[in-house]
mmCIF file of C-alpha atoms and ligand atoms in Angstrom:
data_model
loop_
_atom_site.group_PDB
_atom_site.id
_atom_site.type_symbol
_atom_site.label_atom_id
_atom_site.label_comp_id
_atom_site.label_asym_id
_atom_site.label_seq_id
_atom_site.Cartn_x
_atom_site.Cartn_y
_atom_site.Cartn_z
ATOM 1 C CA MET Z 1247 99.588 167.689 146.270
ATOM 2 C CA GLN Z 1248 102.733 165.635 145.698
ATOM 3 C CA LEU Z 1249 104.563 164.507 148.828
ATOM 4 C CA ILE Z 1250 107.651 162.406 149.477
ATOM 5 C CA LEU Z 1251 108.351 160.390 152.603
ATOM 6 C CA LEU Z 1252 112.087 160.195 153.196
ATOM 7 C CA GLY Z 1253 113.776 158.066 155.834
ATOM 8 C CA LEU Z 1254 116.000 155.062 156.354
ATOM 9 C CA PRO Z 1255 114.513 151.555 156.099
ATOM 10 C CA GLY Z 1256 112.352 151.036 159.190
ATOM 11 C CA ALA Z 1257 111.802 154.738 159.857
ATOM 12 C CA GLY Z 1258 108.043 154.212 159.522
ATOM 13 C CA LYS Z 1259 107.369 155.465 155.984
ATOM 14 C CA GLY Z 1260 104.913 152.699 155.102
ATOM 15 C CA THR Z 1261 103.136 152.903 158.460
ATOM 16 C CA GLN Z 1262 102.686 156.656 158.176
ATOM 17 C CA ALA Z 1263 101.789 156.586 154.468
ATOM 18 C CA GLN Z 1264 98.936 154.198 155.228
ATOM 19 C CA LEU Z 1265 97.649 156.534 157.946
ATOM 20 C CA LEU Z 1266 98.113 159.761 156.023
ATOM 21 C CA ALA Z 1267 97.463 159.061 152.337
ATOM 22 C CA GLN Z 1268 93.812 158.196 152.844
ATOM 23 C CA ARG Z 1269 93.275 161.111 155.172
ATOM 24 C CA LEU Z 1270 94.799 163.534 152.660
ATOM 25 C CA GLY Z 1271 93.220 161.951 149.579
ATOM 26 C CA LEU Z 1272 96.596 160.995 148.081
ATOM 27 C CA LEU Z 1273 97.579 157.808 146.285
ATOM 28 C CA HIS Z 1274 100.205 155.909 148.300
ATOM 29 C CA ILE Z 1275 102.928 154.591 145.989
ATOM 30 C CA SER Z 1276 105.684 152.409 147.450
ATOM 31 C CA THR Z 1277 108.362 151.329 144.976
ATOM 32 C CA GLY Z 1278 109.260 148.456 147.320
ATOM 33 C CA ASP Z 1279 105.637 147.229 147.132
ATOM 34 C CA LEU Z 1280 105.648 147.584 143.328
ATOM 35 C CA PHE Z 1281 108.849 145.533 143.073
ATOM 36 C CA ARG Z 1282 107.524 142.853 145.460
ATOM 37 C CA ALA Z 1283 104.286 142.610 143.474
ATOM 38 C CA ALA Z 1284 106.255 142.238 140.217
ATOM 39 C CA ALA Z 1285 108.488 139.597 141.834
ATOM 40 C CA ALA Z 1286 105.430 137.666 143.079
ATOM 41 C CA GLU Z 1287 103.980 137.730 139.553
ATOM 42 C CA GLY Z 1288 107.301 136.499 138.177
ATOM 43 C CA THR Z 1289 107.591 139.224 135.516
ATOM 44 C CA GLY Z 1290 110.976 140.041 133.932
ATOM 45 C CA LEU Z 1291 111.095 143.276 135.927
ATOM 46 C CA GLY Z 1292 110.224 141.397 139.120
ATOM 47 C CA LYS Z 1293 112.945 138.789 138.608
ATOM 48 C CA ARG Z 1294 115.544 141.464 137.899
ATOM 49 C CA ALA Z 1295 114.497 143.533 140.942
ATOM 50 C CA GLN Z 1296 114.468 140.479 143.201
ATOM 51 C CA GLU Z 1297 118.212 139.902 142.652
ATOM 52 C CA TYR Z 1298 119.006 143.314 144.121
ATOM 53 C CA MET Z 1299 116.342 143.266 146.825
ATOM 54 C CA SER Z 1300 117.495 139.942 148.218
ATOM 55 C CA ARG Z 1301 121.005 141.371 148.636
ATOM 56 C CA GLY Z 1302 119.686 144.570 150.245
ATOM 57 C CA GLU Z 1303 120.991 146.669 147.343
ATOM 58 C CA LEU Z 1304 119.200 149.331 145.325
ATOM 59 C CA VAL Z 1305 117.558 148.274 142.086
ATOM 60 C CA PRO Z 1306 119.302 150.169 139.226
ATOM 61 C CA ASP Z 1307 117.988 153.645 138.516
ATOM 62 C CA GLU Z 1308 116.904 153.030 134.934
ATOM 63 C CA VAL Z 1309 114.570 150.203 135.995
ATOM 64 C CA THR Z 1310 113.243 152.014 139.044
ATOM 65 C CA ILE Z 1311 112.699 155.371 137.364
ATOM 66 C CA SER Z 1312 110.752 153.998 134.398
ATOM 67 C CA MET Z 1313 108.534 151.882 136.679
ATOM 68 C CA LEU Z 1314 107.728 154.851 138.910
ATOM 69 C CA LEU Z 1315 107.152 157.308 136.065
ATOM 70 C CA ASP Z 1316 104.736 154.850 134.424
ATOM 71 C CA ARG Z 1317 102.865 154.556 137.715
ATOM 72 C CA ILE Z 1318 102.495 158.281 138.357
ATOM 73 C CA ALA Z 1319 101.270 158.845 134.788
ATOM 74 C CA LYS Z 1320 98.160 156.703 135.462
ATOM 75 C CA PRO Z 1321 94.830 158.531 135.995
ATOM 76 C CA ASP Z 1322 94.483 157.490 139.661
ATOM 77 C CA ALA Z 1323 97.701 159.395 140.459
ATOM 78 C CA ALA Z 1324 96.433 162.665 139.018
ATOM 79 C CA GLU Z 1325 94.783 163.888 142.239
ATOM 80 C CA GLY Z 1326 97.994 163.675 144.257
ATOM 81 C CA ILE Z 1327 100.577 161.187 145.425
ATOM 82 C CA MET Z 1328 102.471 160.192 148.533
ATOM 83 C CA LEU Z 1329 105.738 158.539 147.520
ATOM 84 C CA ASP Z 1330 107.267 156.027 149.919
ATOM 85 C CA GLY Z 1331 110.740 154.680 149.105
ATOM 86 C CA PHE Z 1332 111.194 156.863 146.016
ATOM 87 C CA PRO Z 1333 113.367 158.727 145.259
ATOM 88 C CA ARG Z 1334 116.305 156.925 146.821
ATOM 89 C CA THR Z 1335 119.053 158.467 144.673
ATOM 90 C CA ILE Z 1336 119.708 161.934 143.251
ATOM 91 C CA PRO Z 1337 119.189 160.786 139.616
ATOM 92 C CA GLN Z 1338 115.777 159.436 140.711
ATOM 93 C CA ALA Z 1339 114.918 162.779 142.373
ATOM 94 C CA GLU Z 1340 115.967 164.702 139.260
ATOM 95 C CA ALA Z 1341 113.994 162.416 136.941
ATOM 96 C CA LEU Z 1342 110.936 162.839 139.176
ATOM 97 C CA ASP Z 1343 111.201 166.637 139.106
ATOM 98 C CA ARG Z 1344 111.510 166.612 135.305
ATOM 99 C CA ALA Z 1345 108.542 164.275 134.841
ATOM 100 C CA LEU Z 1346 106.300 166.271 137.176
ATOM 101 C CA GLU Z 1347 107.294 169.510 135.497
ATOM 102 C CA GLY Z 1348 106.195 167.981 132.188
ATOM 103 C CA GLN Z 1349 102.762 167.429 133.761
ATOM 104 C CA SER Z 1350 102.707 170.955 135.281
ATOM 105 C CA ARG Z 1351 103.063 169.458 138.747
ATOM 106 C CA LYS Z 1352 105.782 169.615 141.396
ATOM 107 C CA ILE Z 1353 106.852 168.110 144.685
ATOM 108 C CA ASP Z 1354 105.269 170.157 147.469
ATOM 109 C CA GLY Z 1355 107.217 168.745 150.380
ATOM 110 C CA ALA Z 1356 109.646 166.029 151.471
ATOM 111 C CA LEU Z 1357 108.777 164.790 154.956
ATOM 112 C CA TYR Z 1358 111.948 163.328 156.441
ATOM 113 C CA ILE Z 1359 111.129 160.817 159.187
ATOM 114 C CA GLN Z 1360 114.183 160.666 161.434
ATOM 115 C CA VAL Z 1361 114.856 157.745 163.774
ATOM 116 C CA PRO Z 1362 118.198 156.963 165.497
ATOM 117 C CA GLU Z 1363 119.844 154.082 163.674
ATOM 118 C CA ASP Z 1364 120.149 151.908 166.771
ATOM 119 C CA LEU Z 1365 116.330 151.562 166.814
ATOM 120 C CA LEU Z 1366 116.013 150.513 163.173
ATOM 121 C CA MET Z 1367 117.402 146.978 163.367
ATOM 122 C CA ALA Z 1368 114.814 146.013 166.009
ATOM 123 C CA ARG Z 1369 112.013 147.665 164.039
ATOM 124 C CA LEU Z 1370 112.878 145.743 160.860
ATOM 125 C CA THR Z 1371 113.648 142.339 162.333
ATOM 126 C CA GLY Z 1372 110.349 142.472 164.287
ATOM 127 C CA ARG Z 1373 108.249 143.602 161.309
ATOM 128 C CA TRP Z 1374 105.365 141.460 160.020
ATOM 129 C CA ASN Z 1375 103.415 142.336 156.860
ATOM 130 C CA CYS Z 1376 100.072 141.282 155.516
ATOM 131 C CA PRO Z 1377 100.615 139.989 151.960
ATOM 132 C CA SER Z 1378 96.936 140.504 151.206
ATOM 133 C CA CYS Z 1379 95.996 144.020 152.391
ATOM 134 C CA GLY Z 1380 99.478 145.441 153.102
ATOM 135 C CA ALA Z 1381 98.916 146.132 156.827
ATOM 136 C CA ILE Z 1382 102.162 146.556 158.787
ATOM 137 C CA TYR Z 1383 102.722 145.116 162.262
ATOM 138 C CA HIS Z 1384 105.549 144.804 164.756
ATOM 139 C CA GLU Z 1385 105.794 141.853 167.090
ATOM 140 C CA LEU Z 1386 106.472 144.124 170.092
ATOM 141 C CA SER Z 1387 105.250 147.657 169.355
ATOM 142 C CA SER Z 1388 102.109 146.902 167.312
ATOM 143 C CA PRO Z 1389 101.356 143.171 167.388
ATOM 144 C CA PRO Z 1390 98.269 141.732 165.700
ATOM 145 C CA GLN Z 1391 95.490 140.626 168.049
ATOM 146 C CA GLN Z 1392 96.075 136.995 167.058
ATOM 147 C CA SER Z 1393 99.693 136.009 166.471
ATOM 148 C CA GLY Z 1394 100.502 135.583 162.767
ATOM 149 C CA LYS Z 1395 97.073 136.737 161.549
ATOM 150 C CA CYS Z 1396 96.068 140.086 160.028
ATOM 151 C CA ASP Z 1397 93.532 142.027 162.141
ATOM 152 C CA LYS Z 1398 92.009 143.623 159.037
ATOM 153 C CA CYS Z 1399 91.645 140.720 156.603
ATOM 154 C CA SER Z 1400 92.643 137.551 158.562
ATOM 155 C CA ALA Z 1401 95.385 136.594 156.054
ATOM 156 C CA ALA Z 1402 98.518 134.855 157.393
ATOM 157 C CA LEU Z 1403 101.238 137.436 158.080
ATOM 158 C CA ILE Z 1404 104.724 137.118 156.595
ATOM 159 C CA GLN Z 1405 108.196 138.370 157.415
ATOM 160 C CA ARG Z 1406 110.132 139.896 154.529
ATOM 161 C CA ALA Z 1407 113.240 137.941 153.505
ATOM 162 C CA ASP Z 1408 115.223 141.203 153.402
ATOM 163 C CA ASP Z 1409 114.360 141.931 157.058
ATOM 164 C CA ARG Z 1410 116.930 139.341 158.206
ATOM 165 C CA PRO Z 1411 119.680 141.007 160.307
ATOM 166 C CA GLU Z 1412 122.454 140.457 157.729
ATOM 167 C CA THR Z 1413 120.404 141.997 154.880
ATOM 168 C CA VAL Z 1414 119.171 144.824 157.100
ATOM 169 C CA ALA Z 1415 122.797 145.802 157.771
ATOM 170 C CA THR Z 1416 123.474 146.060 154.016
ATOM 171 C CA ARG Z 1417 120.239 147.997 153.442
ATOM 172 C CA LEU Z 1418 121.109 150.530 156.117
ATOM 173 C CA SER Z 1419 124.605 151.106 154.753
ATOM 174 C CA THR Z 1420 123.282 151.312 151.171
ATOM 175 C CA ASN Z 1421 120.662 153.900 152.082
ATOM 176 C CA ARG Z 1422 122.533 155.998 154.676
ATOM 177 C CA SER Z 1423 124.510 158.278 152.389
ATOM 178 C CA TRP Z 1424 121.795 158.536 149.708
ATOM 179 C CA THR Z 1425 119.225 159.579 152.322
ATOM 180 C CA GLU Z 1426 121.518 162.374 153.502
ATOM 181 C CA GLN Z 1427 122.112 163.497 149.927
ATOM 182 C CA LEU Z 1428 118.369 163.531 149.241
ATOM 183 C CA ALA Z 1429 117.708 165.524 152.417
ATOM 184 C CA ASP Z 1430 120.269 168.029 151.159
ATOM 185 C CA PHE Z 1431 118.672 168.087 147.676
ATOM 186 C CA TYR Z 1432 115.217 168.944 149.071
ATOM 187 C CA GLN Z 1433 116.672 171.315 151.674
ATOM 188 C CA LYS Z 1434 118.191 173.343 148.828
ATOM 189 C CA GLN Z 1435 114.760 173.467 147.171
ATOM 190 C CA GLY Z 1436 113.232 174.676 150.467
ATOM 191 C CA LYS Z 1437 111.030 171.565 150.617
ATOM 192 C CA LEU Z 1438 112.585 169.493 153.402
ATOM 193 C CA ARG Z 1439 110.490 168.946 156.526
ATOM 194 C CA PRO Z 1440 112.389 166.917 159.156
ATOM 195 C CA VAL Z 1441 110.119 165.087 161.610
ATOM 196 C CA ASP Z 1442 111.021 163.110 164.744
ATOM 197 C CA GLY Z 1443 110.017 159.508 163.989
ATOM 198 C CA THR Z 1444 110.390 158.155 167.528
ATOM 199 C CA GLY Z 1445 107.558 157.455 169.951
ATOM 200 C CA ASP Z 1446 104.108 156.152 169.280
ATOM 201 C CA PRO Z 1447 103.090 155.978 165.576
ATOM 202 C CA SER Z 1448 100.106 158.254 166.321
ATOM 203 C CA ASP Z 1449 102.476 160.870 167.794
ATOM 204 C CA VAL Z 1450 104.569 160.704 164.612
ATOM 205 C CA THR Z 1451 101.392 161.164 162.539
ATOM 206 C CA GLY Z 1452 100.547 164.257 164.597
ATOM 207 C CA ARG Z 1453 103.990 165.728 163.966
ATOM 208 C CA LEU Z 1454 103.732 164.995 160.233
ATOM 209 C CA LEU Z 1455 100.328 166.672 160.037
ATOM 210 C CA ARG Z 1456 101.693 169.757 161.800
ATOM 211 C CA GLU Z 1457 104.574 169.950 159.307
ATOM 212 C CA LEU Z 1458 102.118 169.551 156.450
ATOM 213 C CA GLU Z 1459 100.311 172.681 157.628
ATOM 214 C CA THR Z 1460 103.508 174.604 156.872
ATOM 215 C CA VAL Z 1461 103.629 172.988 153.407
ATOM 216 C CA THR Z 1462 100.069 173.966 152.527
ATOM 217 C CA ALA Z 1463 100.518 177.434 154.066
ATOM 218 C CA GLY Z 1464 103.660 178.058 151.987
HETATM 219 P P1 ADP J 2350 109.586 151.752 156.392
HETATM 220 O O1 ADP J 2350 108.423 151.751 155.431
HETATM 221 O O2 ADP J 2350 110.160 153.123 156.601
HETATM 222 O O3 ADP J 2350 110.642 150.747 156.077
HETATM 223 P P2 ADP J 2350 107.625 150.597 158.274
HETATM 224 O O4 ADP J 2350 106.517 151.594 158.273
HETATM 225 O O5 ADP J 2350 107.416 149.327 157.526
HETATM 226 O O6 ADP J 2350 109.022 151.320 157.814
HETATM 227 O O7 ADP J 2350 107.975 150.286 159.796
HETATM 228 C C1 ADP J 2350 109.013 149.363 160.146
HETATM 229 C C2 ADP J 2350 108.615 148.611 161.411
HETATM 230 O O8 ADP J 2350 108.594 149.521 162.513
HETATM 231 C C3 ADP J 2350 107.225 147.965 161.361
HETATM 232 O O9 ADP J 2350 107.268 146.742 162.062
HETATM 233 C C4 ADP J 2350 106.328 148.971 162.086
HETATM 234 O O10 ADP J 2350 105.226 148.338 162.726
HETATM 235 C C5 ADP J 2350 107.300 149.554 163.117
HETATM 236 N N1 ADP J 2350 107.029 150.958 163.427
HETATM 237 C C6 ADP J 2350 106.609 151.930 162.572
HETATM 238 N N2 ADP J 2350 106.482 153.107 163.223
HETATM 239 C C7 ADP J 2350 106.856 152.870 164.509
HETATM 240 C C8 ADP J 2350 106.946 153.695 165.700
HETATM 241 N N3 ADP J 2350 106.649 154.989 165.666
HETATM 242 N N4 ADP J 2350 107.381 153.102 166.834
HETATM 243 C C9 ADP J 2350 107.702 151.783 166.867
HETATM 244 N N5 ADP J 2350 107.626 150.959 165.801
HETATM 245 C C10 ADP J 2350 107.211 151.498 164.641
HETATM 246 P P1 AMP J 2351 111.340 149.046 150.751
HETATM 247 O O1 AMP J 2351 110.071 148.262 150.698
HETATM 248 O O2 AMP J 2351 111.136 150.522 150.506
HETATM 249 O O3 AMP J 2351 112.133 148.781 152.019
HETATM 250 O O4 AMP J 2351 112.238 148.546 149.515
HETATM 251 C C1 AMP J 2351 112.649 147.195 149.441
HETATM 252 C C2 AMP J 2351 113.737 147.063 148.387
HETATM 253 O O5 AMP J 2351 113.231 147.412 147.091
HETATM 254 C C3 AMP J 2351 114.972 147.947 148.574
HETATM 255 O O6 AMP J 2351 115.907 147.386 149.492
HETATM 256 C C4 AMP J 2351 115.514 148.006 147.144
HETATM 257 O O7 AMP J 2351 116.180 146.794 146.794
HETATM 258 C C5 AMP J 2351 114.226 148.068 146.320
HETATM 259 N N1 AMP J 2351 113.791 149.464 146.115
HETATM 260 C C6 AMP J 2351 112.650 150.036 146.567
HETATM 261 N N2 AMP J 2351 112.574 151.316 146.173
HETATM 262 C C7 AMP J 2351 113.706 151.564 145.465
HETATM 263 C C8 AMP J 2351 114.237 152.711 144.826
HETATM 264 N N3 AMP J 2351 113.580 153.892 144.816
HETATM 265 N N4 AMP J 2351 115.434 152.599 144.194
HETATM 266 C C9 AMP J 2351 116.093 151.439 144.171
HETATM 267 N N5 AMP J 2351 115.677 150.322 144.776
HETATM 268 C C10 AMP J 2351 114.477 150.385 145.428
#
């Protein structure tokens, strides 16, 4: 199964992907995580991506598409994938469809996590991430047991530089119209599954799982 998680920054894609991918036996691939890993390693790709990420802009399609297509061609992606943060533009969605078709695969569903925009700023500015195991926290809604320390692996938590209010504002405006266009793209393919992303994360997971039943049934 190939699934996409759509939604504005802060909608809860990473949180839900971590809960769902393991349960469904899918490989969770986040293009944001891939870019941050490349930036931390200081590769050419990482340095180029970092320029755009720090401004809250999208990394150009040609860079993003080739990185993602390389990743999904690896053997560990053959059993199924859950894409988080890709596609973010129509050319990315079209390139993905073409590449999967070449492997006799297809996107089965695009789960669109919807959250009113006025909640997103607080979600992003309060987000804390574990740089070691990738766990996601929020200082108010899901704080770690010990402030600043990961519950799962004890590493020191970090706040992403692009979660500052001024960068968040750019990220939201950059992604707003693309997200709508992507929802339209998958709607036309009969694959869009809108899901209410408000409330407790476990409630959102329940809604996503119910929508997935309609994907597997169809
Ligand atoms: P995305 O990957 O879509 O950018 P994240 O999964 O990283 O979003 O979530 C953004 C922030 O919102 C994190 O701090 C996370 O803990 C918090 N969060 C995620 N889901 C919920 C929810 N249902 N209610 C409240 N906060 C949430
Ligand atoms: P995320 O972790 O999904 O919030 O992504 C962080 C940043 O990485 C974004 O603000 C973009 O700069 C970049 N990025 C991640 N995925 C993509 C994508 N599919 N297309 C372009 N840029 C991306």
